[in-house]
């Protein structure tokens, strides 16, 4: 599969709104694996790594999760040493492992929903930021179990994805109000809990999320409101930023912007980094974790 | 039953005795295997007022009951004693109980047995730290050591003197020198007849380690190395020849130094370099061999940064770091620790070395490290600690008082300039009772002041130390 085919397949998968970008990337990689014509294991892995590079440089909503998801997929399928002679058998094993990984990863959202339900109490007021599929899923489940709650969503410029989230929540019959990004401090008095998604979870338990999450977390902390992050385990990335400037450019800006060679000092970054001291709990499919437990889980995943 | 004649007491007694005997015979026939003795006792008491003398069987029963009661009491006592022995609490090292004379007596006896010379405690002790050793610097700790074959190996004596005089400083250097000296010891070692190498070698190592401990308290790195040594010695198979076993041990110890110090240094430099960007102002404290290596490596990759070296008395080890960095061509500034908050607005990152990392995430470093970290955190400057994984220990400490090394107070009183004399003359210091001088060597920094720890396993938050210890215990 050459680069254009990969990019084309990936963009096709992205058109399904319900699919997370990372899962689309993993499906693309699985397809690459099935169609690959390499004769040796190292050749196959080399081709897959190149495919991953193509995916990371394709325009999508969440480059961080694509990068982390692909890394984990490649690690998972090559986990143990394969000492069989027949390469076809090796390839079959890799493909079956890949399908198993994809299956596990597709069930992440349901697990998070189960774990996240107790945190939405009857009569609570929730504040969320921008459009997150996981948060929408959890709120949908809570509404279906007859809990009464109301939601405030920030508009989240520049792409105004908050409006899309509000539309989605209205379809689930949840009372929702869209607020300006600048009004998050004003509204926090009324709010009981802050629920946000994440594009990536870094090694110290901090998160990378749509721009505006950092100041939302700062305000919530100042007013002693708990901040809960809902993230799947394939978003855990082996990266440790020291501050906002330490984030690599490929996470902050869209791939097309980087390709154009634009002047980055006047470009607006699309994500920011929230340090772990501002996050109360991370609700993942590996369980409900404190930020310091994320490092433990990452070591387990990658060792 | 014959009714007793109430009027005549002696007759009544005889009648009682007869009737009792009859009853017993009857009961023996009727209830065989019953607890007849208790029934007989009961039958005796049925007669009111009459106190019949107890029969032999009854006396035996009473004696047996007494014995069993005493036995039960004894076992209870033993259990309580055992419980109280366990409840004595966790074992505290004798080095932390210097104010307890009993514990010190025991420790002194132990050292005498091992033929290790003891250091004299100082005269003027600071009461807050009376639980720690506050030694006086003696002329030579080794003047009483003989050179017999049962004594301490000369390589160890040399090493001890180098530690005591401050010729070898820095945890990596001390650990590497220790392994080197132990390799010499093993090479010259010969198993006496009818003894096994694995067991006897350990008994040879114990006095050596006690001696080194007396010269200068063991560092965390040395403790880790000694643990590894002991594990390797116990794992020697008994059928291996002595020469082969010695060779393998020596190569194992050299591999330990190579993997945990040399290779780890390179791995840490690679990760830590990525955190230094162009235009950075990096602050370091004192002299850490690892940090100097990291900065050199970063400079070689062509990054443009400058370094601020913070130094503290009386060691003034920052001058050594300054020399190394300037020789490599890095732009440096030099301040004393009293100016750390003055210089902090210019600084973008702080890199610190560590003596050891404790299980609760606290970092043990040379005194002054926690000051620099707190000043950095107050201004939002990230603090990065670089530490090899073998320096992670299972101890837990929340303050610098419980366990520390107290140096010679005279070092603090001397000034650096050779023209002016010491701050206080020797006899004036001795006579001034109200003046006590304290020279602490280490301090402990809580994890909330550090952004990350860089080890050869990668970049981790400070709270992940127990995870690393767990992973490493799987490997060994």
XYZ file of C-alpha atoms in Angstrom:
779
model
C 0.000 0.000 0.000
C 1.618 3.230 -1.003
C 1.386 6.572 0.777
C -1.564 7.977 -1.133
C -3.624 4.843 -0.675
C -2.892 4.916 3.050
C -3.849 8.580 3.360
C -6.964 8.002 1.280
C -8.102 4.991 3.344
C -7.464 6.916 6.563
C -9.433 9.965 5.465
C -12.244 7.677 4.403
C -12.374 6.157 7.870
C -12.295 9.608 9.477
C -15.540 10.502 7.763
C -17.359 8.316 10.291
C -17.895 10.828 13.079
C -18.386 8.269 15.783
C -14.964 6.754 15.223
C -12.082 8.208 17.206
C -9.140 9.294 15.029
C -6.872 6.825 16.793
C -9.149 3.874 16.029
C -9.348 4.971 12.394
C -5.543 5.011 12.342
C -5.345 1.546 13.877
C -7.812 0.191 11.323
C -5.723 1.726 8.549
C -2.582 0.109 9.916
C -4.329 -3.250 10.129
C -5.362 -2.896 6.505
C -1.746 -2.061 5.612
C -0.595 -5.129 7.452
C -3.028 -7.347 5.577
C -2.122 -5.939 2.182
C 1.615 -5.763 2.826
C 3.928 -7.582 0.454
C 7.105 -7.738 2.525
C 8.832 -11.090 2.884
C 10.612 -10.567 6.196
C 9.499 -9.436 9.635
C 11.813 -6.430 9.765
C 10.669 -5.369 6.292
C 7.057 -5.570 7.433
C 7.734 -3.524 10.560
C 9.634 -0.961 8.509
C 6.665 -0.580 6.154
C 4.261 -0.222 9.067
C 6.425 2.467 10.649
C 6.442 4.372 7.387
C 2.658 4.050 7.223
C 2.479 5.508 10.717
C 4.526 8.517 9.567
C 2.040 9.100 6.762
C -0.877 8.970 9.189
C 0.735 11.409 11.605
C 1.271 13.933 8.815
C -2.328 13.681 7.598
C -4.761 16.342 8.683
C -7.048 15.137 11.421
C -8.621 16.395 14.596
C -6.350 14.676 17.089
C -2.775 14.054 15.973
C -1.641 13.135 19.486
C -3.990 10.184 19.849
C -3.170 8.965 16.316
C 0.512 8.945 17.230
C 0.054 7.176 20.563
C -2.509 4.695 19.235
C -0.281 3.673 16.307
C 2.721 3.270 18.645
C 0.777 0.998 20.949
C -0.597 -1.015 18.031
C 2.887 -1.632 16.650
C 4.176 -2.608 20.084
C 1.257 -4.926 20.729
C 1.555 -6.911 17.538
C 5.309 -7.395 17.882
C 5.209 -8.016 21.609
C 6.735 -11.470 21.906
C 9.526 -12.830 19.750
C 8.214 -14.890 16.898
C 10.490 -17.729 16.056
C 8.495 -19.546 13.446
C 10.193 -20.259 10.142
C 7.287 -19.747 7.811
C 6.749 -16.029 7.314
C 3.130 -16.538 6.244
C 2.353 -18.058 9.643
C 4.081 -15.178 11.371
C 1.992 -12.758 9.346
C -1.199 -14.604 10.249
C -0.319 -14.346 13.929
C 0.395 -10.636 13.583
C -2.920 -10.046 11.842
C -4.872 -11.972 14.475
C -3.113 -10.021 17.227
C -3.901 -6.798 15.428
C -7.588 -7.732 15.238
C -7.545 -8.605 18.939
C -6.040 -5.211 19.748
C -8.664 -3.467 17.656
C -11.408 -5.409 19.413
C -10.043 -4.478 22.850
C -9.696 -0.872 21.859
C -13.274 -0.637 20.573
C -14.626 -1.645 23.958
C -12.698 1.102 25.773
C -15.521 3.608 25.576
C -18.105 1.292 27.171
C -15.739 0.523 30.059
C -15.150 4.208 30.658
C -18.888 4.818 30.633
C -19.411 2.232 33.382
C -16.638 3.703 35.509
C -17.646 7.291 34.913
C -21.356 6.930 35.768
C -20.968 7.226 39.586
C -19.264 10.597 39.149
C -22.421 12.144 37.659
C -24.768 12.621 40.551
C -28.439 13.410 40.316
C -29.030 17.139 40.081
C -25.436 18.097 39.311
C -24.243 20.797 36.943
C -21.456 19.769 34.583
C -19.042 21.945 32.657
C -17.267 20.492 29.648
C -14.910 21.835 27.026
C -15.220 21.512 23.292
C -16.325 18.316 21.526
C -15.297 14.993 23.057
C -16.895 11.716 21.957
C -16.123 9.982 25.238
C -17.763 12.707 27.322
C -20.786 12.676 25.019
C -21.046 8.893 25.405
C -20.919 9.068 29.208
C -23.490 11.868 29.330
C -25.769 9.939 26.980
C -25.613 6.895 29.266
C -26.296 9.018 32.324
C -29.337 10.580 30.647
C -30.648 7.148 29.649
C -30.397 5.988 33.263
C -32.814 8.775 34.167
C -30.335 11.007 35.999
C -31.196 14.685 36.016
C -28.318 17.034 35.256
C -27.525 20.043 33.121
C -24.462 20.786 31.033
C -22.543 23.917 30.109
C -20.286 23.634 27.039
C -17.629 26.143 26.080
C -17.856 27.349 22.509
C -14.162 26.492 22.008
C -12.905 28.755 19.242
C -11.463 28.756 16.597
C -13.408 25.829 15.167
C -16.458 26.376 17.454
C -16.753 22.611 18.063
C -18.645 23.337 21.275
C -21.733 24.065 19.186
C -21.529 20.619 17.632
C -21.303 19.053 21.110
C -24.357 21.050 22.240
C -26.329 19.830 19.233
C -25.395 16.231 20.026
C -26.399 16.551 23.671
C -29.711 18.110 22.748
C -30.493 15.009 20.688
C -30.071 12.995 23.895
C -32.558 15.337 25.680
C -29.953 16.820 28.008
C -30.416 20.496 28.973
C -27.321 22.194 27.558
C -26.085 25.782 27.312
C -23.205 27.024 25.162
C -21.005 29.635 26.849
C -18.157 31.770 25.583
C -14.632 30.540 26.327
C -14.046 33.729 28.278
C -17.107 33.064 30.465
C -15.789 29.822 32.020
C -14.614 31.628 35.174
C -17.973 33.376 35.461
C -19.967 30.143 35.218
C -17.750 28.003 37.509
C -19.572 29.120 40.643
C -22.708 27.325 39.479
C -20.848 24.215 38.368
C -20.329 21.048 40.468
C -17.912 19.100 38.353
C -15.726 19.654 35.285
C -15.587 16.778 32.793
C -13.141 16.911 29.906
C -11.771 14.486 27.370
C -8.139 14.268 26.308
C -6.231 13.953 23.077
C -3.212 12.531 24.852
C -2.203 11.578 28.374
C 1.472 12.211 29.117
C 3.803 10.356 31.423
C 3.367 12.415 34.541
C -0.419 12.188 34.365
C -0.962 15.535 32.666
C -3.104 15.796 29.551
C -2.901 17.336 26.118
C -6.293 18.637 25.073
C -8.002 21.307 22.980
C -6.682 24.788 23.687
C -8.484 26.364 26.631
C -8.392 23.244 28.821
C -5.423 24.546 30.808
C -7.088 27.782 31.824
C -10.334 25.941 32.556
C -8.445 23.573 34.878
C -6.640 26.500 36.532
C -9.922 28.292 37.265
C -11.565 25.092 38.496
C -8.679 24.483 40.873
C -8.831 28.020 42.187
C -12.515 27.498 42.993
C -11.981 23.946 44.335
C -14.117 22.207 41.702
C -12.992 18.661 40.799
C -11.658 18.107 37.287
C -12.223 14.624 35.858
C -10.579 13.551 32.609
C -12.071 10.763 30.496
C -9.459 9.094 28.287
C -8.955 5.676 26.660
C -5.737 3.825 27.402
C -4.458 4.047 23.820
C -4.062 7.780 24.328
C -1.204 7.247 26.822
C 1.913 8.647 25.174
C 5.541 8.252 26.254
C 6.262 11.913 26.476
C 7.036 14.211 29.393
C 6.565 17.939 28.776
C 8.001 20.427 31.232
C 5.770 23.348 30.264
C 3.602 24.631 27.387
C 6.588 25.464 25.174
C 7.940 21.926 25.507
C 5.175 20.377 23.370
C 6.390 19.227 19.946
C 5.080 21.174 16.986
C 3.422 18.210 15.330
C 0.979 18.003 18.260
C 0.249 21.702 18.433
C -0.425 22.555 14.816
C -2.326 20.828 12.064
C -0.192 18.845 9.634
C -1.198 21.021 6.711
C -0.034 24.151 8.563
C 3.362 22.591 9.208
C 3.695 21.454 5.612
C 2.989 24.964 4.362
C 6.003 26.146 6.380
C 3.987 28.933 7.965
C 5.535 31.290 10.515
C 4.785 29.397 13.710
C 5.159 32.363 16.035
C 1.909 33.871 14.716
C 0.042 30.576 14.296
C -2.438 29.622 17.015
C -1.728 26.249 18.592
C -4.716 23.949 18.681
C -3.808 22.129 21.926
C -2.326 22.939 25.309
C -0.867 20.967 28.200
C -2.599 20.659 31.570
C -0.213 19.636 34.378
C -1.219 16.768 36.688
C -1.520 18.972 39.768
C -4.706 20.479 38.300
C -6.376 17.121 37.545
C -8.317 15.279 40.249
C -8.839 11.901 38.587
C -8.403 10.205 35.228
C -11.196 7.804 34.293
C -9.733 5.288 31.835
C -10.566 1.754 30.746
C -7.694 0.576 32.964
C -9.613 1.930 35.944
C -10.024 5.212 37.766
C -6.467 6.489 38.217
C -4.804 9.356 40.035
C -2.335 11.263 37.849
C 0.642 9.648 39.602
C -0.676 6.171 38.744
C -0.495 6.949 35.036
C 3.269 6.566 35.069
C 2.873 3.130 36.654
C 0.401 2.064 33.938
C 2.620 3.446 31.186
C 5.608 1.501 32.448
C 3.447 -1.625 32.463
C 2.175 -0.968 28.939
C 5.576 -0.299 27.452
C 7.825 -2.732 29.330
C -28.278 -43.973 104.203
C -28.069 -44.152 107.950
C -29.301 -41.003 109.610
C -26.624 -39.462 111.761
C -27.296 -38.916 115.433
C -27.034 -35.111 115.752
C -26.305 -35.118 119.421
C -23.067 -37.063 119.284
C -20.437 -35.377 116.957
C -17.777 -38.116 117.066
C -20.278 -40.805 116.331
C -21.733 -38.664 113.608
C -18.278 -38.374 112.025
C -17.747 -42.103 112.017
C -21.160 -42.634 110.563
C -20.373 -40.118 107.853
C -17.146 -41.908 106.957
C -18.899 -45.246 106.681
C -21.668 -43.948 104.529
C -19.213 -42.170 102.294
C -17.257 -45.390 101.739
C -20.416 -47.262 100.930
C -21.446 -44.665 98.458
C -18.109 -44.811 96.725
C -18.305 -48.543 96.294
C -21.775 -48.183 94.875
C -20.756 -45.524 92.499
C -17.717 -47.408 91.302
C -19.938 -50.308 90.346
C -22.563 -48.156 88.720
C -20.436 -45.537 86.925
C -17.253 -47.007 85.525
C -15.183 -44.523 83.550
C -17.112 -41.574 84.884
C -15.492 -38.620 86.528
C -16.020 -40.423 89.774
C -13.656 -38.222 91.701
C -15.679 -35.130 91.133
C -18.813 -37.021 92.055
C -17.183 -38.225 95.218
C -16.227 -34.702 96.054
C -19.807 -33.715 95.462
C -21.057 -36.532 97.669
C -18.786 -35.391 100.448
C -20.286 -31.944 100.326
C -23.828 -33.267 100.511
C -23.531 -33.774 104.232
C -24.163 -30.379 105.780
C -21.718 -28.963 108.212
C -19.500 -32.059 108.195
C -15.996 -31.243 106.879
C -14.770 -34.716 105.910
C -10.996 -35.041 105.433
C -10.234 -35.315 101.731
C -9.235 -38.722 100.478
C -6.025 -39.517 98.563
C -7.757 -39.435 95.202
C -9.175 -36.047 95.945
C -5.773 -34.714 96.982
C -4.262 -36.080 93.783
C -6.992 -34.396 91.821
C -6.294 -31.094 93.520
C -2.551 -31.407 92.878
C -3.174 -32.237 89.250
C -5.458 -29.259 88.886
C -2.790 -27.019 90.436
C -0.102 -28.357 88.097
C -2.216 -27.816 85.052
C -3.023 -24.297 86.176
C 0.700 -23.580 86.605
C 1.495 -25.036 83.196
C -1.161 -22.897 81.575
C 0.194 -19.838 83.341
C 3.721 -20.629 82.087
C 2.651 -20.967 78.446
C 0.702 -17.730 78.717
C 3.786 -15.989 80.053
C 5.914 -17.335 77.208
C 3.411 -16.178 74.623
C 3.282 -12.740 76.146
C 7.045 -12.536 76.150
C 7.196 -13.572 72.530
C 4.567 -10.963 71.680
C 6.418 -8.280 73.584
C 9.615 -9.210 71.761
C 7.849 -8.743 68.446
C 6.185 -5.564 69.629
C 9.606 -3.999 70.296
C 9.190 -2.246 66.991
C 11.131 -1.936 63.729
C 14.854 -2.423 63.862
C 16.641 0.905 64.038
C 20.270 1.004 63.005
C 22.848 1.667 65.711
C 24.031 4.679 63.707
C 20.768 6.450 64.489
C 20.842 5.709 68.225
C 24.065 7.329 69.306
C 22.450 8.749 72.447
C 21.502 5.288 73.689
C 24.500 3.917 75.685
C 23.357 0.297 75.590
C 23.096 0.204 71.814
C 26.477 1.901 71.468
C 28.112 -0.602 73.798
C 26.867 -3.455 71.663
C 28.060 -1.756 68.491
C 31.481 -1.101 70.040
C 31.816 -4.763 71.013
C 30.951 -5.805 67.496
C 33.617 -3.547 66.034
C 36.215 -4.884 68.471
C 35.477 -8.420 67.388
C 35.992 -7.444 63.769
C 39.253 -5.660 64.699
C 38.030 -2.394 63.264
C 39.320 0.800 64.920
C 36.698 3.116 66.341
C 36.452 6.824 65.945
C 36.176 9.118 68.933
C 33.008 11.109 69.401
C 33.389 14.868 69.423
C 33.313 16.927 72.623
C 30.806 19.595 71.649
C 27.714 17.896 70.337
C 24.657 19.647 68.984
C 21.795 18.302 71.113
C 19.230 18.258 68.281
C 21.426 15.778 66.429
C 22.632 13.790 69.423
C 21.110 10.665 67.850
C 23.693 10.845 65.051
C 27.451 10.390 65.191
C 29.335 13.656 65.574
C 32.920 12.617 65.208
C 36.095 14.494 65.905
C 38.618 14.346 63.139
C 41.402 12.157 64.492
C 44.988 12.295 63.348
C 44.837 8.916 61.743
C 42.184 6.332 62.195
C 44.510 3.666 60.876
C 47.501 4.025 63.190
C 46.460 0.981 65.228
C 45.799 -1.371 62.360
C 48.143 -4.302 61.939
C 48.880 -5.952 58.635
C 48.253 -9.566 59.609
C 46.427 -11.902 57.296
C 43.351 -11.741 59.504
C 43.252 -7.974 59.307
C 41.691 -5.738 56.728
C 43.026 -5.829 53.181
C 45.389 -2.885 52.373
C 43.322 -1.850 49.348
C 40.359 -1.319 51.687
C 42.518 0.602 54.166
C 43.706 2.859 51.348
C 40.125 3.372 50.198
C 38.962 4.199 53.721
C 41.660 6.836 54.104
C 40.751 8.329 50.746
C 37.124 8.585 51.860
C 38.013 10.063 55.249
C 40.286 12.736 53.812
C 37.823 13.720 51.100
C 40.068 12.666 48.232
C 37.333 10.550 46.642
C 33.977 12.360 46.727
C 30.758 11.975 44.799
C 28.528 8.907 44.976
C 29.491 7.436 41.581
C 33.209 7.820 42.265
C 32.890 6.280 45.726
C 30.914 3.324 44.410
C 33.321 2.662 41.544
C 36.328 2.897 43.879
C 34.627 0.499 46.308
C 34.047 -2.099 43.594
C 37.643 -1.722 42.467
C 38.993 -2.286 45.983
C 36.703 -5.276 46.548
C 37.955 -6.784 43.269
C 41.511 -6.530 44.650
C 40.354 -8.166 47.854
C 38.713 -11.032 45.986
C 41.745 -11.507 43.736
C 44.055 -11.863 46.751
C 41.627 -13.987 48.682
C 42.348 -17.638 49.399
C 39.814 -19.918 50.980
C 41.201 -21.532 54.142
C 40.985 -25.336 54.133
C 37.662 -26.906 55.063
C 35.786 -23.670 54.507
C 33.495 -22.712 51.666
C 34.282 -19.685 49.532
C 30.758 -18.297 49.538
C 30.443 -18.224 53.325
C 33.950 -17.297 54.333
C 34.295 -14.509 51.782
C 31.241 -12.840 53.237
C 32.770 -12.956 56.697
C 35.874 -11.318 55.213
C 33.827 -8.566 53.657
C 31.961 -7.635 56.840
C 34.931 -6.118 58.742
C 35.999 -4.337 55.550
C 32.592 -2.703 55.234
C 32.507 -1.794 58.941
C 35.908 -0.150 58.553
C 34.762 1.868 55.557
C 31.656 2.856 57.491
C 33.849 4.150 60.300
C 35.978 6.172 57.912
C 32.978 7.760 56.302
C 29.307 6.656 56.517
C 28.257 4.559 53.528
C 26.438 6.325 50.738
C 23.254 5.036 49.119
C 25.188 4.043 45.981
C 27.682 2.040 48.022
C 24.851 0.357 49.923
C 23.244 -0.712 46.662
C 26.570 -2.065 45.384
C 27.177 -4.030 48.595
C 23.706 -5.599 48.361
C 24.471 -6.703 44.804
C 27.840 -8.097 45.924
C 26.258 -10.148 48.687
C 23.603 -11.578 46.353
C 26.257 -12.592 43.829
C 28.400 -14.240 46.500
C 25.521 -16.312 47.866
C 24.634 -17.456 44.346
C 28.029 -19.080 43.715
C 27.416 -22.801 43.065
C 29.243 -24.979 45.552
C 30.805 -27.212 42.909
C 32.585 -24.354 41.134
C 36.346 -24.173 41.588
C 37.659 -21.299 43.663
C 39.622 -19.668 40.860
C 36.696 -19.728 38.481
C 34.350 -18.410 41.151
C 36.709 -15.534 41.926
C 37.047 -14.660 38.256
C 33.308 -14.656 37.746
C 32.752 -12.507 40.808
C 35.300 -9.966 39.648
C 33.777 -9.769 36.185
C 30.273 -9.468 37.700
C 31.337 -6.547 39.884
C 33.024 -4.812 36.977
C 29.912 -5.342 34.875
C 27.845 -3.760 37.665
C 29.931 -0.601 37.500
C 29.872 -0.601 33.708
C 26.101 -1.052 33.351
C 24.872 1.023 36.262
C 27.306 3.908 36.073
C 28.922 4.190 32.641
C 26.130 3.031 30.354
C 23.462 4.663 32.506
C 25.353 7.951 32.182
C 25.089 7.785 28.403
C 21.409 6.835 28.433
C 20.565 9.639 30.835
C 22.525 12.169 28.788
C 20.567 11.227 25.672
C 17.192 11.769 27.373
C 18.168 14.841 29.362
C 19.717 16.549 26.306
C 16.306 16.702 24.680
C 15.121 18.929 27.521
C 17.772 21.594 26.896
C 16.743 23.904 24.089
C 18.404 26.863 22.393
C 18.576 30.005 24.481
C 18.206 28.175 27.776
C 19.844 29.329 30.998
C 20.565 26.191 33.017
C 21.292 26.340 36.728
C 23.271 23.588 38.479
C 24.231 23.190 42.126
C 27.597 21.944 43.291
C 29.397 19.347 41.220
C 27.729 16.174 39.994
C 29.637 14.019 37.530
C 26.414 13.052 35.804
C 25.177 16.631 35.315
C 28.539 17.727 33.902
C 28.353 14.857 31.424
C 24.789 15.826 30.418
C 25.754 19.441 29.823
C 28.816 18.463 27.812
C 26.743 16.129 25.650
C 24.107 18.808 25.064
C 26.770 21.322 24.103
C 28.279 18.883 21.624
C 24.954 18.544 19.807
C 25.295 22.234 19.001
C 22.673 23.690 21.339
C 23.183 27.270 22.408
C 22.789 27.662 26.170
C 24.604 29.067 29.170
C 25.063 27.727 32.678
C 24.798 29.288 36.127
C 26.805 27.353 38.739
C 25.580 27.744 42.319
C 28.084 26.853 44.999
C 28.030 26.248 48.735
C 30.591 26.288 51.503
C 32.693 24.690 52.824
C 33.283 22.137 50.080
C 33.007 24.679 47.239
C 32.623 21.787 44.803
C 31.071 24.116 42.232
C 34.549 25.325 41.305
C 35.336 21.858 39.982
C 32.173 21.876 37.867
C 33.049 25.354 36.616
C 36.468 24.188 35.495
C 35.057 21.211 33.568
C 32.391 23.265 31.832
C 34.661 26.160 30.901
C 37.176 23.768 29.465
C 34.435 22.402 27.198
C 33.672 25.930 26.037
C 30.300 26.472 27.726
C 29.471 30.020 28.912
C 29.235 29.941 32.709
C 28.360 32.229 35.597
C 29.160 31.511 39.235
C 27.202 32.522 42.344
C 27.119 31.469 45.964
C 23.907 29.963 47.308
C 23.010 33.174 49.131
C 22.402 34.757 45.721
C 20.125 32.030 44.387
C 16.897 34.043 44.595
C 18.669 37.012 42.999
C 19.736 35.025 39.947
C 16.541 32.933 39.618
C 14.596 35.352 37.323
C 17.218 34.771 34.623
C 17.109 30.979 34.875
C 14.880 28.798 32.650
C 15.746 25.310 33.963
C 17.453 23.749 36.971
C 19.385 20.487 36.687
C 20.283 18.732 39.925
C 22.150 15.572 40.740
C 21.037 13.259 43.545
C 22.780 11.226 46.189
C 19.829 8.877 46.397
C 16.083 8.665 45.718
C 13.820 7.499 48.520
C 10.744 5.352 48.171
C 8.274 8.122 48.927
C 9.651 10.222 46.073
C 11.893 12.429 48.218
C 15.310 13.237 46.787
C 18.389 13.089 49.008
C 21.134 15.398 47.811
C 23.995 17.507 49.116
C 22.886 20.156 51.555
C 21.509 23.166 49.672
C 19.676 21.141 47.017
C 16.300 21.644 48.656
C 16.934 25.389 48.946
C 17.640 25.671 45.235
C 14.561 23.544 44.346
C 12.250 25.637 46.521
C 13.563 28.882 45.102
C 13.058 27.523 41.583
C 9.510 26.312 42.268
C 8.572 29.684 43.718
C 9.360 31.253 40.352
C 7.862 28.463 38.252
C 11.234 27.231 36.979
C 11.137 23.456 36.286
C 13.597 21.349 38.318
C 14.996 18.227 36.628
C 16.809 15.641 38.738
C 19.161 13.214 36.998
C 19.828 10.026 38.923
C 20.921 6.500 37.978
C 18.454 3.731 38.851
C 20.842 1.907 41.207
C 20.649 4.868 43.599
C 16.960 4.240 44.269
C 16.576 2.889 47.798
C 13.688 1.469 49.803
C 14.143 3.894 52.682
C 11.504 6.433 53.512
C 12.425 9.764 55.022
C 10.450 12.966 55.266
C 12.993 15.277 56.873
C 16.738 15.819 57.027
C 17.007 15.267 60.794
C 16.315 11.579 61.153
C 19.269 10.386 59.126
C 22.171 12.521 58.016
C 25.942 12.736 58.013
C 27.516 15.299 60.299
C 30.890 16.527 59.174
C 33.750 18.045 61.145
C 32.651 21.462 62.478
C 36.182 22.789 62.177
C 35.758 22.763 58.393
C 33.063 25.376 58.729
C 35.170 27.587 60.958
C 38.082 27.715 58.570
C 37.895 30.319 55.839
C 39.035 29.879 52.277
C 41.404 32.774 52.154
C 44.824 31.781 53.361
C 45.764 35.271 54.493
C 43.098 35.663 57.176
C 43.058 32.994 59.858
C 40.053 30.914 60.839
C 36.849 32.618 61.947
C 37.451 31.526 65.514
C 40.696 30.255 66.910
C 40.834 26.657 68.080
C 41.082 27.258 71.854
C 38.492 30.046 71.757
C 36.040 27.627 70.107
C 36.745 24.936 72.693
C 36.238 27.281 75.627
C 33.058 28.907 74.364
C 30.395 26.603 75.787
C 27.448 28.389 74.252
C 28.766 28.064 70.679
C 28.019 24.863 68.789
C 28.778 24.446 65.113
C 26.745 22.095 62.893
C 27.937 20.865 59.505
C 25.199 18.867 57.770
C 26.137 16.992 54.622
C 22.796 15.983 53.081
C 19.258 17.244 52.859
C 15.982 15.868 51.608
C 13.687 17.542 49.038
C 9.970 16.705 48.729
C 8.695 15.580 45.297
C 6.345 18.530 44.758
C 9.351 20.751 44.026
C 10.654 18.541 41.229
C 9.207 18.370 37.742
C 10.807 15.068 36.744
C 13.523 12.523 37.383
C 15.618 11.347 34.441
C 16.933 7.801 34.812
C 18.195 5.291 32.281
C 14.671 3.822 32.248
C 13.306 7.093 30.906
C 11.804 10.277 32.280
C 9.563 9.666 35.262
C 7.678 11.719 37.810
C 9.183 11.568 41.310
C 6.277 9.494 42.576
C 7.247 6.547 40.348
C 10.256 5.451 42.423
C 8.470 2.398 43.921
C 7.526 1.287 40.387
C 11.178 1.345 39.335
C 12.204 -0.571 42.455
C 9.551 -3.182 41.660
C 10.692 -3.494 38.042
C 14.329 -3.832 39.050
C 13.574 -6.478 41.641
C 12.002 -8.522 38.834
C 15.200 -8.297 36.823
C 17.643 -9.398 39.546
